[in-house]
Coordinates of N, CA, C and O in Angstrom, one line a residue:
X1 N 90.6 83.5 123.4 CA 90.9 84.2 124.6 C 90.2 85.5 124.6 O 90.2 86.2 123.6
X2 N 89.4 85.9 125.8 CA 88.6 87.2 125.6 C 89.7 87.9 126.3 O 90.4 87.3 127.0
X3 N 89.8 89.4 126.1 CA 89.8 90.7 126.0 C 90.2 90.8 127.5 O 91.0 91.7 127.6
X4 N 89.8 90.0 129.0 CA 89.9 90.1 130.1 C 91.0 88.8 130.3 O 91.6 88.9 131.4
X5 N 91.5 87.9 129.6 CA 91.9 87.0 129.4 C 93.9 87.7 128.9 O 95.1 87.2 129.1
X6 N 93.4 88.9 128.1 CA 94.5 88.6 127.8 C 95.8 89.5 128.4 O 95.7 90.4 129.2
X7 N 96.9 88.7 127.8 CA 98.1 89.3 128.6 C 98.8 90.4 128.4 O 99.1 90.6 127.2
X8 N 99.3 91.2 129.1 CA 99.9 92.3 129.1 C 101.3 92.2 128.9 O 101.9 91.3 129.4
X9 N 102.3 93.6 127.9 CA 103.6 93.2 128.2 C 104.2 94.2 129.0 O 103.5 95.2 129.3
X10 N 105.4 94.0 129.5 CA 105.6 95.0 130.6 C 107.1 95.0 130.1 O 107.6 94.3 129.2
X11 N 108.1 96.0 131.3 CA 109.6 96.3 131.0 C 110.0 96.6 132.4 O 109.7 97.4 133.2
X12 N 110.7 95.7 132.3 CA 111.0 95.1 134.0 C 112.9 96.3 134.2 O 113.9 96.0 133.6
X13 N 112.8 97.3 135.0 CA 113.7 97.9 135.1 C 114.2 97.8 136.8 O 113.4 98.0 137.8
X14 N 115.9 97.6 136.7 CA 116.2 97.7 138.0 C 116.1 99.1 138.7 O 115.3 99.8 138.1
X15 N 116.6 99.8 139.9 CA 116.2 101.0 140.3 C 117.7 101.5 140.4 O 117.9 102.2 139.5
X16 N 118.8 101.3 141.2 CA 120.0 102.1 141.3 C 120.7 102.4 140.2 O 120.4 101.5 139.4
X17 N 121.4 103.0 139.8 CA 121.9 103.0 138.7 C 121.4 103.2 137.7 O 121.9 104.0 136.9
X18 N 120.1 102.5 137.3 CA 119.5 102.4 135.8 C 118.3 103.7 136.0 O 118.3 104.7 135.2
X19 N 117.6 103.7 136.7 CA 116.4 104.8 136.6 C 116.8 106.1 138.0 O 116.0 107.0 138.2
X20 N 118.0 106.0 138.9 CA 118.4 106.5 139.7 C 119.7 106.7 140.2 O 120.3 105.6 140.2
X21 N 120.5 107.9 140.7 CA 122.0 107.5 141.0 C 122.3 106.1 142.0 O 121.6 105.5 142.8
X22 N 122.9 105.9 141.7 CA 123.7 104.6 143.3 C 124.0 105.0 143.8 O 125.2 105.3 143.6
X23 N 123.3 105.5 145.1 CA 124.7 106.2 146.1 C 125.2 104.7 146.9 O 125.7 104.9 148.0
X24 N 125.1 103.8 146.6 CA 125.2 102.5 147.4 C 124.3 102.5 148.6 O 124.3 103.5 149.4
X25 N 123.7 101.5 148.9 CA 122.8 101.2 149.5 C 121.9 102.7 150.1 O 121.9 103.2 151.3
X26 N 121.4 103.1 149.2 CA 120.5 104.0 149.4 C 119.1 103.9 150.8 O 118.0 103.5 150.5
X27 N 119.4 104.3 151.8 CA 118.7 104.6 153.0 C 117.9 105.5 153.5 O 117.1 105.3 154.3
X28 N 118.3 106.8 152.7 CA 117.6 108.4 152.9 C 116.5 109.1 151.4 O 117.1 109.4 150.4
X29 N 115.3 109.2 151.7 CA 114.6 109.7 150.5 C 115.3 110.9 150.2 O 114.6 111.5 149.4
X30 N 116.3 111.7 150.5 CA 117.2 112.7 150.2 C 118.5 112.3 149.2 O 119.1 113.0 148.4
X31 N 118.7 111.1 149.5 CA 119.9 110.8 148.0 C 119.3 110.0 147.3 O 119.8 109.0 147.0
X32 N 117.8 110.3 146.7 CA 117.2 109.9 145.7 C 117.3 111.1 145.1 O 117.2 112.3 145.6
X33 N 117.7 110.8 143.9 CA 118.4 111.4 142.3 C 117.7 110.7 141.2 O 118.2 109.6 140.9
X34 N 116.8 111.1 140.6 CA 116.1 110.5 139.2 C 117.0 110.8 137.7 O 116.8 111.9 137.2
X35 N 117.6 110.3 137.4 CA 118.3 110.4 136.2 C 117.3 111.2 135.0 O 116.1 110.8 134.7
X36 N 117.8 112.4 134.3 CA 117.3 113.4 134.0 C 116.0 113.0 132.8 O 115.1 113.8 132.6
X37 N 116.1 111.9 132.4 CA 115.9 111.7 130.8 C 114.8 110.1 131.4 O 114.4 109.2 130.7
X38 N 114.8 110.4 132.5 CA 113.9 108.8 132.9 C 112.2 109.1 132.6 O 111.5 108.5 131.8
X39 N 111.8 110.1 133.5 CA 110.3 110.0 133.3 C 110.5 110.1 132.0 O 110.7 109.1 131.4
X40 N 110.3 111.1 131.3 CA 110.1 111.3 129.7 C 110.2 109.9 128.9 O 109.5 109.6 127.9
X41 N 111.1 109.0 129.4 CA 111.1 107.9 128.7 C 110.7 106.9 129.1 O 110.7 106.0 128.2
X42 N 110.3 106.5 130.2 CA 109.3 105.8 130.7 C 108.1 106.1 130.3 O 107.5 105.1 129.9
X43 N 107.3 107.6 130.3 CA 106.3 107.5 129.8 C 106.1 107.2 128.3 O 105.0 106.7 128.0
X44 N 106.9 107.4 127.6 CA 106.9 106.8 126.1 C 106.9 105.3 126.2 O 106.1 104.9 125.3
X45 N 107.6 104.3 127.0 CA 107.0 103.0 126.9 C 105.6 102.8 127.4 O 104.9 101.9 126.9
X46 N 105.3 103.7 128.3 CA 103.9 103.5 128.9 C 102.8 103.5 127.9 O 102.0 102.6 127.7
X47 N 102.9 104.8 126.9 CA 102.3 105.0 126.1 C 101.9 104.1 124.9 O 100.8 104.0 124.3
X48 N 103.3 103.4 124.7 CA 102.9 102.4 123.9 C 102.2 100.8 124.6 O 102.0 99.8 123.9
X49 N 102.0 101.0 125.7 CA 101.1 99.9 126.4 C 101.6 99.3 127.5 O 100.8 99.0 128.4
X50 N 103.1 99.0 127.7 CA 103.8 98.6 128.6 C 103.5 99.1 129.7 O 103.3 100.3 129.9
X51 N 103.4 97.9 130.8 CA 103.5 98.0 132.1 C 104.8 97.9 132.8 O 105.5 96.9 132.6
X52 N 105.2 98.9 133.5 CA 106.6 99.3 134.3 C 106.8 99.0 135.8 O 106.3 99.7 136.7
X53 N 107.7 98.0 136.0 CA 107.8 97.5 136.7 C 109.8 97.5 137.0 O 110.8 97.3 136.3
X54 N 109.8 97.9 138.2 CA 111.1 97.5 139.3 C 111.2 96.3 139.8 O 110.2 95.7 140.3
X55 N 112.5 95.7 139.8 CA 113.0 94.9 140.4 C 113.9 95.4 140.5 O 114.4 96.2 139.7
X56 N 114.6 94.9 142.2 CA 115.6 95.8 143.0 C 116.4 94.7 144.1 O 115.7 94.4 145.1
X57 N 117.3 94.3 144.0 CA 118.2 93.7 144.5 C 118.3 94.9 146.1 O 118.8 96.0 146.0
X58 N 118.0 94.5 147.1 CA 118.1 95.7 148.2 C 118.9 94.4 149.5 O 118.0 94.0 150.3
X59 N 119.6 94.2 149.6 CA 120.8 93.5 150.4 C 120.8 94.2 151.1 O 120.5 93.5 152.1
X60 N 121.1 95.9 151.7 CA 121.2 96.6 152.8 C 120.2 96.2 153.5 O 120.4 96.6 154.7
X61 N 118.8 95.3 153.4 CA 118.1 95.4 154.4 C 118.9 93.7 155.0 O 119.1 93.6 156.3
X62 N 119.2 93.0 154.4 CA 119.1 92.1 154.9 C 120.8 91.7 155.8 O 121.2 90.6 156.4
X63 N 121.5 93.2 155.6 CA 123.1 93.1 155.7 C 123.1 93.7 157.6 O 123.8 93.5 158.6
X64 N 121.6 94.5 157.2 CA 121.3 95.2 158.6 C 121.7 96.7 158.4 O 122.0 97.6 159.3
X65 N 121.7 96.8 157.1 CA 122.5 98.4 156.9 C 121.2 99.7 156.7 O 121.4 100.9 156.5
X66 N 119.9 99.1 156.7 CA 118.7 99.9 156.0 C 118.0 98.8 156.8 O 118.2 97.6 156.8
X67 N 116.6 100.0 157.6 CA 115.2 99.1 157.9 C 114.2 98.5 156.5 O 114.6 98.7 155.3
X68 N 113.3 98.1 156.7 CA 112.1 97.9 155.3 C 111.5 99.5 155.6 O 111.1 100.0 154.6
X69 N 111.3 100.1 156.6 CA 110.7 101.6 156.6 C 111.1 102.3 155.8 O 110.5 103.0 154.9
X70 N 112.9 102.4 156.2 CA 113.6 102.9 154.9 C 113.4 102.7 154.4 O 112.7 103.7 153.9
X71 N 113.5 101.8 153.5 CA 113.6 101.1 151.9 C 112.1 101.3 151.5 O 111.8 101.2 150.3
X72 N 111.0 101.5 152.5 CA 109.9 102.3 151.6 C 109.6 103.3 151.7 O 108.6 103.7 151.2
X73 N 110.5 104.2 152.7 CA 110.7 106.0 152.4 C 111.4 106.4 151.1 O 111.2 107.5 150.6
X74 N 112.4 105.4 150.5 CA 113.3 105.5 149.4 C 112.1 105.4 148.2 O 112.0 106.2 147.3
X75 N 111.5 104.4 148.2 CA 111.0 103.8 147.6 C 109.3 105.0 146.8 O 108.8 105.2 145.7
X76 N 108.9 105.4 148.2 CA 108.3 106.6 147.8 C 108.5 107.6 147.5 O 107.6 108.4 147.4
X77 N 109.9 108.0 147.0 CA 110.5 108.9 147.2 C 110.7 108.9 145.2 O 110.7 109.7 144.2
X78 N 111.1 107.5 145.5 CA 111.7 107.2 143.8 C 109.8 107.5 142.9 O 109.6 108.0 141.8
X79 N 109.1 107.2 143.6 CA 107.8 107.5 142.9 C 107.2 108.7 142.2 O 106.9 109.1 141.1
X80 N 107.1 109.4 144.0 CA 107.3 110.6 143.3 C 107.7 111.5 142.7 O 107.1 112.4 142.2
X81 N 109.3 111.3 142.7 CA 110.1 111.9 141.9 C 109.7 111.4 139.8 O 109.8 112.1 138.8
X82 N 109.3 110.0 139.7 CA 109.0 109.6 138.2 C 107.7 110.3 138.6 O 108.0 111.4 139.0
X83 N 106.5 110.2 138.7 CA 105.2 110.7 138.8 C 104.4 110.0 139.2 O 104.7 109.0 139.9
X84 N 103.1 110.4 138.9 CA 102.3 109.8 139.7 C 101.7 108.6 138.4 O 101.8 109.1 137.2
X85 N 101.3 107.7 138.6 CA 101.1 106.5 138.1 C 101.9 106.1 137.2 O 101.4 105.1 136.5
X86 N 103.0 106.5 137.0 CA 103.8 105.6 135.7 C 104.3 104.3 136.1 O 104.3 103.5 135.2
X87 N 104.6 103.8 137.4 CA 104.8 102.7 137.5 C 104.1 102.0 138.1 O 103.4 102.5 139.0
X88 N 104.2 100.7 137.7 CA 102.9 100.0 138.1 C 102.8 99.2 139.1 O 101.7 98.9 139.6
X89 N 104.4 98.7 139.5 CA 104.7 97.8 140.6 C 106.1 97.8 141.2 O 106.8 97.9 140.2
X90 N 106.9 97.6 142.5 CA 108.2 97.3 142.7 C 108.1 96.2 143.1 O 107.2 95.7 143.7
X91 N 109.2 95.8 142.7 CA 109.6 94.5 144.2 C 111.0 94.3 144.3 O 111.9 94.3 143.4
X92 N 111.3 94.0 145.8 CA 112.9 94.1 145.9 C 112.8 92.8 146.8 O 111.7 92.4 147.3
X93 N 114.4 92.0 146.9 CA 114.9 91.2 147.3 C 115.9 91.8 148.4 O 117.0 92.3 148.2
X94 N 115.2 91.6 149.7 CA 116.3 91.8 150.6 C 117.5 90.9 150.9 O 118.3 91.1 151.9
X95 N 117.7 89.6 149.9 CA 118.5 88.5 150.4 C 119.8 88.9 150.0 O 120.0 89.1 148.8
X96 N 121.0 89.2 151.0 CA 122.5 89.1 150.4 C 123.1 87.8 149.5 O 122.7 86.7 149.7
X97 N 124.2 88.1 148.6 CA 125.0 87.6 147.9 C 125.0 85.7 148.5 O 124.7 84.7 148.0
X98 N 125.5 86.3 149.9 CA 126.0 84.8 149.8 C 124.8 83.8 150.4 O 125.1 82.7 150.7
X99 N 123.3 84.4 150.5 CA 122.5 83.5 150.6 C 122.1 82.9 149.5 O 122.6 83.2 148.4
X100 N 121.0 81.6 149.7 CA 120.8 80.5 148.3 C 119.5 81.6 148.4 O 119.0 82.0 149.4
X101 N 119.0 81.9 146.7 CA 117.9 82.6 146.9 C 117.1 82.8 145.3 O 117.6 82.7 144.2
X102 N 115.9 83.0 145.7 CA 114.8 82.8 144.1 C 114.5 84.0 143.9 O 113.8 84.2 143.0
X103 N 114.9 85.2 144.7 CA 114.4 86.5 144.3 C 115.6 87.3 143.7 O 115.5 87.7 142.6
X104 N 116.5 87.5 144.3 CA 117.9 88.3 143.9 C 118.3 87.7 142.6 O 118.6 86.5 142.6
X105 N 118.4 88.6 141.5 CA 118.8 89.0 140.4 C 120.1 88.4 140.9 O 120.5 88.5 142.1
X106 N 120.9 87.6 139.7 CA 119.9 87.1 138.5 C 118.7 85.9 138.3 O 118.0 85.6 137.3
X107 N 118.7 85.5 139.3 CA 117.7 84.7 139.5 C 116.1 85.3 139.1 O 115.7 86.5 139.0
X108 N 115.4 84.4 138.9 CA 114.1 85.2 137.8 C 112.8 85.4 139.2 O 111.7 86.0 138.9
X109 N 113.0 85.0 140.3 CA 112.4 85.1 141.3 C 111.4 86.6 141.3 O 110.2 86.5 141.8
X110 N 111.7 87.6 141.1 CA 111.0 88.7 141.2 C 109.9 89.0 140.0 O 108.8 89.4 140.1
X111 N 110.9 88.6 138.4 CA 110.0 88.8 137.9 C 108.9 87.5 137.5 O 107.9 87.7 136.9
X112 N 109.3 86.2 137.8 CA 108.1 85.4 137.7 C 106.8 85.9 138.7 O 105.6 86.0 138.4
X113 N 107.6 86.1 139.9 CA 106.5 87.0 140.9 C 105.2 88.0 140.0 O 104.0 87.8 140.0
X114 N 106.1 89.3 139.4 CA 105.6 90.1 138.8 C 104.7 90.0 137.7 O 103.7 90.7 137.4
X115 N 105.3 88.7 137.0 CA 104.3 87.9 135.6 C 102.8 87.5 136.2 O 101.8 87.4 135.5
X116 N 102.8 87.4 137.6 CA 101.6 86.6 137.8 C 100.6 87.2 138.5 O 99.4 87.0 138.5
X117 N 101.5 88.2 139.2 CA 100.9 89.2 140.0 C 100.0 90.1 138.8 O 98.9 90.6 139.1
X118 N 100.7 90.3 137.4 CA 100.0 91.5 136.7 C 99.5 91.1 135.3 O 99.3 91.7 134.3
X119 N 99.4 89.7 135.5 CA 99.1 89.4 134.4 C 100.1 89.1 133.0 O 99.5 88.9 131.9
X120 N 101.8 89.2 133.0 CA 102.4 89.3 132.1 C 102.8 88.6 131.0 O 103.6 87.6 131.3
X121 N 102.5 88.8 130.1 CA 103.4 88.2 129.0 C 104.9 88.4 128.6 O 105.4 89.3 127.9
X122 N 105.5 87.4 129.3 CA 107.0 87.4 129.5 C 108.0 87.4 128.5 O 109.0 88.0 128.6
X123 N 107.5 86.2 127.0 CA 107.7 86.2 125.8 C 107.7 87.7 125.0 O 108.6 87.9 124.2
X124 N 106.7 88.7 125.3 CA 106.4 90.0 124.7 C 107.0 90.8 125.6 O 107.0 92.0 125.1
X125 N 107.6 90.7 126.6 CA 107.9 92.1 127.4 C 109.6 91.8 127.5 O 110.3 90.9 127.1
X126 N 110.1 93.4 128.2 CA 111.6 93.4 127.8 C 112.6 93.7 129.3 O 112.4 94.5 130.2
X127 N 113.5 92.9 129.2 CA 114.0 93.1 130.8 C 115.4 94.0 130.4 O 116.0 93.6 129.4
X128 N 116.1 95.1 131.2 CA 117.0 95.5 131.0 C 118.1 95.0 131.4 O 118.3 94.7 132.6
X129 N 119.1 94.7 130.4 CA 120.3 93.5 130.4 C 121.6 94.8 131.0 O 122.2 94.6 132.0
X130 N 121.8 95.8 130.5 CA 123.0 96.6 131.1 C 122.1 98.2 131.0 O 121.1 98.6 130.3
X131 N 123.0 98.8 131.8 CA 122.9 99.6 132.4 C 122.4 100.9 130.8 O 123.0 100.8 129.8
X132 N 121.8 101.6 130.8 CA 120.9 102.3 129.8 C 121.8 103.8 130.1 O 122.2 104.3 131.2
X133 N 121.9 104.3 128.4 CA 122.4 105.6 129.0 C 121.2 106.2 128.7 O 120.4 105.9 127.8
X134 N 121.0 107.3 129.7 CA 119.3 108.5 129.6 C 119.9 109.5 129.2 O 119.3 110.5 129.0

């Protein structure tokens, strides 16, 4: 396998709660809140090679509660508040609960997406199972 061939590992982190407050269904880049201890530790995975990646369960768009404009004024918002290039990709699922669906967590929909989109090695990389204290 050459050098261009090979795969990268990454750490697939949700956004409310884990790297940001919840204010529940977050709509306004003003109640974006970065949890104090996130960049600093994010960049320490970076450092060690990991590619950082969001996955985000976002139902308000699909409930009618938040546009997609919104959700990428939020979404800019959450960026620049970590910095500039630490993360490498988002992706959110606007499907609610009681739809049948391959993106919304826990379903693997987003990050099979992300494995292929960035090249990942899924066996090597780490998904966050509960909620992290920073």
């Amino acid at each position: 396998m050459s050098s261009s061939d090979a795969k990268s590992h990454a750490v697939f982190l949700d956004r409310d709660g884990t790297i940001m407050h919840d204010p529940d269904y977050c709509s306004d880049p003003k109640q974006v809140h970065i949890f104090g201890n996130v960049p600093a530790a994010l960049r320490r995975l970076k450092t060690k090679g990991y590619k950082l990646i969001i996955i985000t369960n976002q139902s308000g768009i699909g409930r009618g509660f938040f546009t997609l404009e919104q959700y990428r004024a939020v979404e800019a918002e959450v960026l620049r508040q970590l910095g500039d290039d630490l993360i490498d990709a988002t992706y959110f699922c606007p499907d609610t609960p009681e739809q049948a669906s391959q993106c919304r967590k826990p379903a693997p929909g987003m990050i099979l997406q992300a494995a292929r989109d960035h090249h990942v090695d899924l066996a090597g990389s780490l998904k966050e199972r509960s909620r992290p204290t920073w």
